[in-house]
PDB file of C-alpha atoms in Angstrom:
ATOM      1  CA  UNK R   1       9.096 -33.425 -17.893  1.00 64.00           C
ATOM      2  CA  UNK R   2       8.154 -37.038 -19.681  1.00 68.00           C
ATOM      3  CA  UNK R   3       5.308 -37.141 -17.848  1.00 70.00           C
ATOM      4  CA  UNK R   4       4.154 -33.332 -19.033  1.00 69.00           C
ATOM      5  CA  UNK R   5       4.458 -34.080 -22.487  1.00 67.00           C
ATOM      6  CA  UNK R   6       1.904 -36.762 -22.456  1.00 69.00           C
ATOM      7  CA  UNK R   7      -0.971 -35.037 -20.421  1.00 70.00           C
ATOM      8  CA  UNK R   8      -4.604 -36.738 -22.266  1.00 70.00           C
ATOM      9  CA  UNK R   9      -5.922 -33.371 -22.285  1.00 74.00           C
ATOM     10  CA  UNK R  10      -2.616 -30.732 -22.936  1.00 76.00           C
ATOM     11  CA  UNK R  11      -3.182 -27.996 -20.338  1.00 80.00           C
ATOM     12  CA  UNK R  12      -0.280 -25.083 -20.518  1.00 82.00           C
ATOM     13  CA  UNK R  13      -1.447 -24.169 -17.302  1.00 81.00           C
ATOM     14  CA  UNK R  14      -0.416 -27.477 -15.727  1.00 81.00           C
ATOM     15  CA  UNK R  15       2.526 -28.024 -18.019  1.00 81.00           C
ATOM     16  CA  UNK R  16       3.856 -24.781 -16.265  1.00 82.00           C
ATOM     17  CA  UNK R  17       2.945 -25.964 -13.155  1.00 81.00           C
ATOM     18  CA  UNK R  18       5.258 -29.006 -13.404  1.00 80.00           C
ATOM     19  CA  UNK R  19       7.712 -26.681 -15.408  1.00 77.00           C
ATOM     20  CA  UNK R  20       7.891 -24.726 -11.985  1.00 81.00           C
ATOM     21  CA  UNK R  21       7.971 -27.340  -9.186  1.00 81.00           C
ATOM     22  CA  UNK R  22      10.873 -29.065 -11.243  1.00 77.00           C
ATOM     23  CA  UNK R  23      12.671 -25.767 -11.513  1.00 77.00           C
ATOM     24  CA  UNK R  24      11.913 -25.382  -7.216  1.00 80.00           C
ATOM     25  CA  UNK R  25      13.397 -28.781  -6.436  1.00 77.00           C
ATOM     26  CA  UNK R  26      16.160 -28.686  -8.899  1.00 75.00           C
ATOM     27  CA  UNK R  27      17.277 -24.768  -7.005  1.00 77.00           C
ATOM     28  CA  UNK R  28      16.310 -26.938  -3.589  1.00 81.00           C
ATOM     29  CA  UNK R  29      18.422 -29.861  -3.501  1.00 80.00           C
ATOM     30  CA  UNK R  30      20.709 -29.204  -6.178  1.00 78.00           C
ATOM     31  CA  UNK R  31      24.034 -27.729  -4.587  1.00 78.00           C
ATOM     32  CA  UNK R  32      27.715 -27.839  -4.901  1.00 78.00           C
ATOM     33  CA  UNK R  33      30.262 -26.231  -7.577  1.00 81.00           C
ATOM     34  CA  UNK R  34      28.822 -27.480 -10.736  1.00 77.00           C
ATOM     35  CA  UNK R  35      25.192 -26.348  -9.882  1.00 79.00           C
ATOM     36  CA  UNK R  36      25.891 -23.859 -12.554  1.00 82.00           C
ATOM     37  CA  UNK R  37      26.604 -26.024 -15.493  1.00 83.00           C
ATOM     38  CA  UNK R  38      23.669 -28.430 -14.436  1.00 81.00           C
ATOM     39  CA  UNK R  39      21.927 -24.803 -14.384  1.00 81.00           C
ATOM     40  CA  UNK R  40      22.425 -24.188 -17.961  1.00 85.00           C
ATOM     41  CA  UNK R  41      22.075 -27.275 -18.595  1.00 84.00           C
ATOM     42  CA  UNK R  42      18.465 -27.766 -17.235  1.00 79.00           C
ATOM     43  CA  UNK R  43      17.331 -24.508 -18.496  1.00 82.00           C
ATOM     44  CA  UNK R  44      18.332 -25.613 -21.752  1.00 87.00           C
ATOM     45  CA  UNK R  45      16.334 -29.263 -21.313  1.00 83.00           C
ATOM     46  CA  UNK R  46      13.531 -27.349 -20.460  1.00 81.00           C
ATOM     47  CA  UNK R  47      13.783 -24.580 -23.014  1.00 84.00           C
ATOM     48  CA  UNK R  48      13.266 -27.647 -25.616  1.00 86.00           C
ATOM     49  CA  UNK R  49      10.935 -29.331 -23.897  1.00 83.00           C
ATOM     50  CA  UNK R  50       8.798 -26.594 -23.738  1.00 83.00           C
ATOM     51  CA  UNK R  51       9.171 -25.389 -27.314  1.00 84.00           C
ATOM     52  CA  UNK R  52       8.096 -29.487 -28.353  1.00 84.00           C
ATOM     53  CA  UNK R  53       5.037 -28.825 -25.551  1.00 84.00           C
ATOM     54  CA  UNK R  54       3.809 -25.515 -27.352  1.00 83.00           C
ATOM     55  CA  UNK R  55       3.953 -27.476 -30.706  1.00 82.00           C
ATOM     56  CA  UNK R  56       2.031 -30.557 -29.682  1.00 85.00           C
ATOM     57  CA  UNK R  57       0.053 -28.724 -27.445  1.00 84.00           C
ATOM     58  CA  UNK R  58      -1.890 -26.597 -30.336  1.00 83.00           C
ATOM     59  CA  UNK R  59      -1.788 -29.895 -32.602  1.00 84.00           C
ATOM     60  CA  UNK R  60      -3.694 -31.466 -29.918  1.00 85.00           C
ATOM     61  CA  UNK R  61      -6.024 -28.840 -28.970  1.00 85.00           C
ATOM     62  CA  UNK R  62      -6.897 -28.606 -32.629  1.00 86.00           C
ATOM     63  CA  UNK R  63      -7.792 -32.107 -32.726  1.00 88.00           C
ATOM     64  CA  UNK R  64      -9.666 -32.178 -30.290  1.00 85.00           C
ATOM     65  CA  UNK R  65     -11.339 -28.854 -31.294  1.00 88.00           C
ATOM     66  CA  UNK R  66     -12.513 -31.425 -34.048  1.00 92.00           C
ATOM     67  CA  UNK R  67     -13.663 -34.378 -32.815  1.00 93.00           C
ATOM     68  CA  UNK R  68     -16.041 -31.895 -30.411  1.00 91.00           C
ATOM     69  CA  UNK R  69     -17.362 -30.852 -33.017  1.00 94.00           C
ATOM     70  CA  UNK R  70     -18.223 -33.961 -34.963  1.00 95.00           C
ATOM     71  CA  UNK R  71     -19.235 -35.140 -31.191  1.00 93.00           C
ATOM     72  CA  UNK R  72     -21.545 -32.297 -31.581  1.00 92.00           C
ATOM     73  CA  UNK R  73     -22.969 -33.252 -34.701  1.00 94.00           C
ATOM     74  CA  UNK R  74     -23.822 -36.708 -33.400  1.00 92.00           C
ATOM     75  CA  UNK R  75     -25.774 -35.499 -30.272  1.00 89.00           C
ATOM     76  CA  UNK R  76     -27.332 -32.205 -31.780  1.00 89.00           C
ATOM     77  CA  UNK R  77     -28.693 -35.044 -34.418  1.00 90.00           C
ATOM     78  CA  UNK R  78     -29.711 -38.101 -32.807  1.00 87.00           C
ATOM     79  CA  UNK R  79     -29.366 -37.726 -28.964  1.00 81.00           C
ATOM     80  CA  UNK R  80     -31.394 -33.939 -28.308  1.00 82.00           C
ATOM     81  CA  UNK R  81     -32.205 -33.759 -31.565  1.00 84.00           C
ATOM     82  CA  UNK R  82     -31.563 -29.895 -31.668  1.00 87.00           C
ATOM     83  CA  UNK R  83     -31.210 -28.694 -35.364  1.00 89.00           C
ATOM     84  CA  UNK R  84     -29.781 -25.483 -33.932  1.00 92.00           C
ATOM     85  CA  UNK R  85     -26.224 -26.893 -32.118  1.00 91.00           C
ATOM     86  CA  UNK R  86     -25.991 -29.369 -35.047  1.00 93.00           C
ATOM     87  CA  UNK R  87     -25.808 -26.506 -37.662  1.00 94.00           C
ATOM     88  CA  UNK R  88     -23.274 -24.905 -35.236  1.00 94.00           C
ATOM     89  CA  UNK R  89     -21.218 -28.413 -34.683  1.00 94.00           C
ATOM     90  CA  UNK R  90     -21.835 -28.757 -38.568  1.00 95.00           C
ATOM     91  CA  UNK R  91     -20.182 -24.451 -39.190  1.00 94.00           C
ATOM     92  CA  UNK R  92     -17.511 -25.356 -36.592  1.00 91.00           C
ATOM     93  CA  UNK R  93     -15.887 -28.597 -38.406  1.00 93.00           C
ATOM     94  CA  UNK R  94     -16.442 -27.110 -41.757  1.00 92.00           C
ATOM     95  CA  UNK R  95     -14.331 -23.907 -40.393  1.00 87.00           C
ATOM     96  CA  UNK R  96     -11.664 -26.117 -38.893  1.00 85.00           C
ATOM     97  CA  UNK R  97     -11.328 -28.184 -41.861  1.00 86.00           C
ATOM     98  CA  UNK R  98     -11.311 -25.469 -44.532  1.00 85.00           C
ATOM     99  CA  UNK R  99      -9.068 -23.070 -42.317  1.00 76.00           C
ATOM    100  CA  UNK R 100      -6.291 -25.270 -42.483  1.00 73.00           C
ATOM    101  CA  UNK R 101      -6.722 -25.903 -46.147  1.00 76.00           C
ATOM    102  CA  UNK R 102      -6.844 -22.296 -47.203  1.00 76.00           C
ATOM    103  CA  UNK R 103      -3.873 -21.076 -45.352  1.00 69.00           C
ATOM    104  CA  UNK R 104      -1.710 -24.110 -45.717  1.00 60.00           C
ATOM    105  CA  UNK R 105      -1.475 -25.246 -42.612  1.00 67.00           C
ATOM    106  CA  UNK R 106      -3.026 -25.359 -38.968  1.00 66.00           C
ATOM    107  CA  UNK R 107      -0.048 -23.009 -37.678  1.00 72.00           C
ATOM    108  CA  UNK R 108      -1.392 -20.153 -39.081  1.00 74.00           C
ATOM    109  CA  UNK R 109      -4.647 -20.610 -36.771  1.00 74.00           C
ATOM    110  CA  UNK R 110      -2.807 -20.402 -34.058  1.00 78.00           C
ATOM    111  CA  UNK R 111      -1.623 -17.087 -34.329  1.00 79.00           C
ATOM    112  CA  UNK R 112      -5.373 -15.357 -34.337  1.00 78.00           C
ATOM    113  CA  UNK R 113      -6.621 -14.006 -32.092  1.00 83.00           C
ATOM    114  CA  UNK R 114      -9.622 -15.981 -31.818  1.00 79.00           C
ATOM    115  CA  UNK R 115      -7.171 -18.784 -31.013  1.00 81.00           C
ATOM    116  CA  UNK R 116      -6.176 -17.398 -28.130  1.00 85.00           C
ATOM    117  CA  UNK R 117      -9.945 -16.946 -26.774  1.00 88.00           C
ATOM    118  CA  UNK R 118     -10.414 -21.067 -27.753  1.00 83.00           C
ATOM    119  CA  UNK R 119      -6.863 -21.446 -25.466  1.00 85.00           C
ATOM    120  CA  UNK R 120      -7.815 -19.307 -22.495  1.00 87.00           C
ATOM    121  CA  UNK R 121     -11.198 -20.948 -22.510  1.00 86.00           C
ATOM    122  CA  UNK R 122     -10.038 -24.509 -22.909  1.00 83.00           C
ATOM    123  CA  UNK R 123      -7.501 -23.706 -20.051  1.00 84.00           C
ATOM    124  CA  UNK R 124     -10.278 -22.623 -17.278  1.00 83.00           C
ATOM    125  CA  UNK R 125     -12.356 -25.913 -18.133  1.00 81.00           C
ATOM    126  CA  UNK R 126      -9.544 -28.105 -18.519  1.00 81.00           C
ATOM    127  CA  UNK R 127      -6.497 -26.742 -15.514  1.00 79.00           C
ATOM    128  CA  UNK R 128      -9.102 -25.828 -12.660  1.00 77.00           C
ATOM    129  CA  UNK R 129      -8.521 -25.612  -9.227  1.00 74.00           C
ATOM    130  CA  UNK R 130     -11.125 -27.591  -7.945  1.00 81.00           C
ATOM    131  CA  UNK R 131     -11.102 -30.794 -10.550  1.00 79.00           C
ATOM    132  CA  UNK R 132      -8.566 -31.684 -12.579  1.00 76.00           C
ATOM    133  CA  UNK R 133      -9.875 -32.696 -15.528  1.00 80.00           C
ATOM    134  CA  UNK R 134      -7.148 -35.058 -16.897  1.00 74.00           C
ATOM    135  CA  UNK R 135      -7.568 -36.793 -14.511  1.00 79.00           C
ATOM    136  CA  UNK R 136     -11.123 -37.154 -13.697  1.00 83.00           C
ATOM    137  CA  UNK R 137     -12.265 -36.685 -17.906  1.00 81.00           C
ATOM    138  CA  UNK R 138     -12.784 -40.119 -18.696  1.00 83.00           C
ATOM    139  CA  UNK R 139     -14.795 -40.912 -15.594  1.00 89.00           C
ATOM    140  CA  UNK R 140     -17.145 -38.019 -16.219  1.00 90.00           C
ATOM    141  CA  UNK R 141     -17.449 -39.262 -19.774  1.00 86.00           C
ATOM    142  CA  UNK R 142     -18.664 -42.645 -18.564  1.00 91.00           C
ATOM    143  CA  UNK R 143     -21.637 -41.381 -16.241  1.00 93.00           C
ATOM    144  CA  UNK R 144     -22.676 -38.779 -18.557  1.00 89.00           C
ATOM    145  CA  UNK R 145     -22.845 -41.080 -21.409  1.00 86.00           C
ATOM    146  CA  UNK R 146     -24.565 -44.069 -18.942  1.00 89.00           C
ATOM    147  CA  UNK R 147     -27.318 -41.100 -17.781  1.00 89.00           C
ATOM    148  CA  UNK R 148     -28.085 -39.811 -21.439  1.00 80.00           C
ATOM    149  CA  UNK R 149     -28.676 -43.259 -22.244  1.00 83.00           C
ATOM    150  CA  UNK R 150     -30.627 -43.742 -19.340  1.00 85.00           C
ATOM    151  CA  UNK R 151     -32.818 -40.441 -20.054  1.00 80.00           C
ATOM    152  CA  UNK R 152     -33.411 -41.693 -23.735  1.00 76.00           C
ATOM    153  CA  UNK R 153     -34.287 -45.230 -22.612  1.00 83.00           C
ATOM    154  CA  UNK R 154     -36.242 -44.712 -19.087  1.00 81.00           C
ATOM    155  CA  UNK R 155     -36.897 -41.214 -18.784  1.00 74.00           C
ATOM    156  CA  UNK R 156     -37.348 -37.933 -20.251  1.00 59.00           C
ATOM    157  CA  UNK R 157     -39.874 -37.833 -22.943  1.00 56.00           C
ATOM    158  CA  UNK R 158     -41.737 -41.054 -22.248  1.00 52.00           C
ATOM    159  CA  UNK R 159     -45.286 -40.628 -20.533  1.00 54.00           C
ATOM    160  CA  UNK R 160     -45.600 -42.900 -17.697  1.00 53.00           C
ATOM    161  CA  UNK R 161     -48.205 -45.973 -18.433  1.00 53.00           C
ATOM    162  CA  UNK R 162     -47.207 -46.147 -22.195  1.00 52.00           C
ATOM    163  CA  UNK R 163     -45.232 -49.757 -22.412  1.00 53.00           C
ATOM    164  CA  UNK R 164     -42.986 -49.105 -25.965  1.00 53.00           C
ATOM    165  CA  UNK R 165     -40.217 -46.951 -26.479  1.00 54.00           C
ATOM    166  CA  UNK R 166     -41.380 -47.156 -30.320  1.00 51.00           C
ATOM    167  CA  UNK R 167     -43.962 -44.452 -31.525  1.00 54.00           C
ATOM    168  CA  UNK R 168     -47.793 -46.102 -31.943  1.00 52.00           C
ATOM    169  CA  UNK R 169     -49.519 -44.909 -34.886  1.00 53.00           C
ATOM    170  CA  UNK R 170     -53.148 -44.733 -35.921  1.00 57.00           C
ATOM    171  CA  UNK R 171     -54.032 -45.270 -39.141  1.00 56.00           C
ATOM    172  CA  UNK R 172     -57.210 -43.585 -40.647  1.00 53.00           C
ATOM    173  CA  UNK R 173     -58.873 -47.076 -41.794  1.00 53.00           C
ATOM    174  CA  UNK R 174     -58.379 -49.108 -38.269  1.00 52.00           C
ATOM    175  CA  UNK R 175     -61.073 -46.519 -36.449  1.00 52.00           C
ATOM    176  CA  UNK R 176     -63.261 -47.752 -34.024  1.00 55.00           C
ATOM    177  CA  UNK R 177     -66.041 -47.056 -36.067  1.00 58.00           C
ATOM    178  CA  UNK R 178     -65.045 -49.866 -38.743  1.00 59.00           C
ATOM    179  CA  UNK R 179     -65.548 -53.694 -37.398  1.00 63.00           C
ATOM    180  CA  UNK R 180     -62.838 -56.440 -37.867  1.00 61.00           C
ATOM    181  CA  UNK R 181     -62.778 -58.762 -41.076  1.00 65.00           C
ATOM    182  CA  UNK R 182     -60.821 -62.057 -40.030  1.00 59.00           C
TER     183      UNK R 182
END
């Protein structure tokens, strides 16, 4: 259960996951006559545990709900330079700051609705089948960030044959009409 309640990206998918394989082996290999008061005694550890989970759980989510969308910001600005997603990034942290200050305090967020779309969502990306994202996040983040800087250095908008990654001006007095002075 330690190892549950410090997951880098909180999944309550996963959480319940462990929360039911410990319950399995505890029913499994626990026997004898004071499987009952070990019984109440685990339901009650994991009664708590879970509780604390819940708690940190939407703390973290919300914090990370943040940084994304200062991430955002930074990208939409100066990596694709997409006004568009950087007034979104730019609504999104201005709605998660202000939120919490209006109604006192990020708990009340998580009773809305809308919350619970953000939860379910961040649940299918983060607790999927196929990849498991805690585990395998930080990896991703590496080669993305080493083939955006690649793109913006090598590739992408760069013509081939042109030698700078600076932009060459022309100014109107250097034509080819007016002859050199040294």
């Amino acid at each position: 259960m330690d190892h549950l309640q410090v997951l880098k990206l909180p999944s309550m998918a996963k959480f319940n996951a462990g929360f039911t394989h410990c319950n399995q082996s505890f029913v499994k290999e626990c026997v004898g006559p004071s499987k009952e008061s070990y019984e109440r005694r685990m339901s009650k550890m994991l009664a708590k545990s879970r509780a604390l989970f819940i708690k940190e759980y939407n703390n973290k989510l919300f914090n990370w709900l943040v940084t994304f969308s200062l991430v955002m910001v930074v990208i939409g600005r100066f990596v694709i330079k997409f006004f568009l997603l950087e007034i979104a990034a730019w609504v999104m942290f201005i709605f998660l700051e202000t939120y919490t200050r209006m109604f006192w305090s990020a708990e009340s967020l998580y009773y809305n609705p809308a919350w619970h779309i953000i939860v379910s969502s961040w649940e299918t990306i983060v607790y999927s089948p196929i990849l498991d994202l805690d585990r395998w996040a930080v990896p991703i983040v590496i080669m993305l960030l080493f083939g955006v800087l690649y793109w913006r250095c090598f590739g992408g908008r760069r013509k081939r044959g042109r030698g700078s990654l600076l932009p060459l001006y022309k100014n109107s007095y250097n034509s080819s009409r007016r002859s050199r002075s040294d």
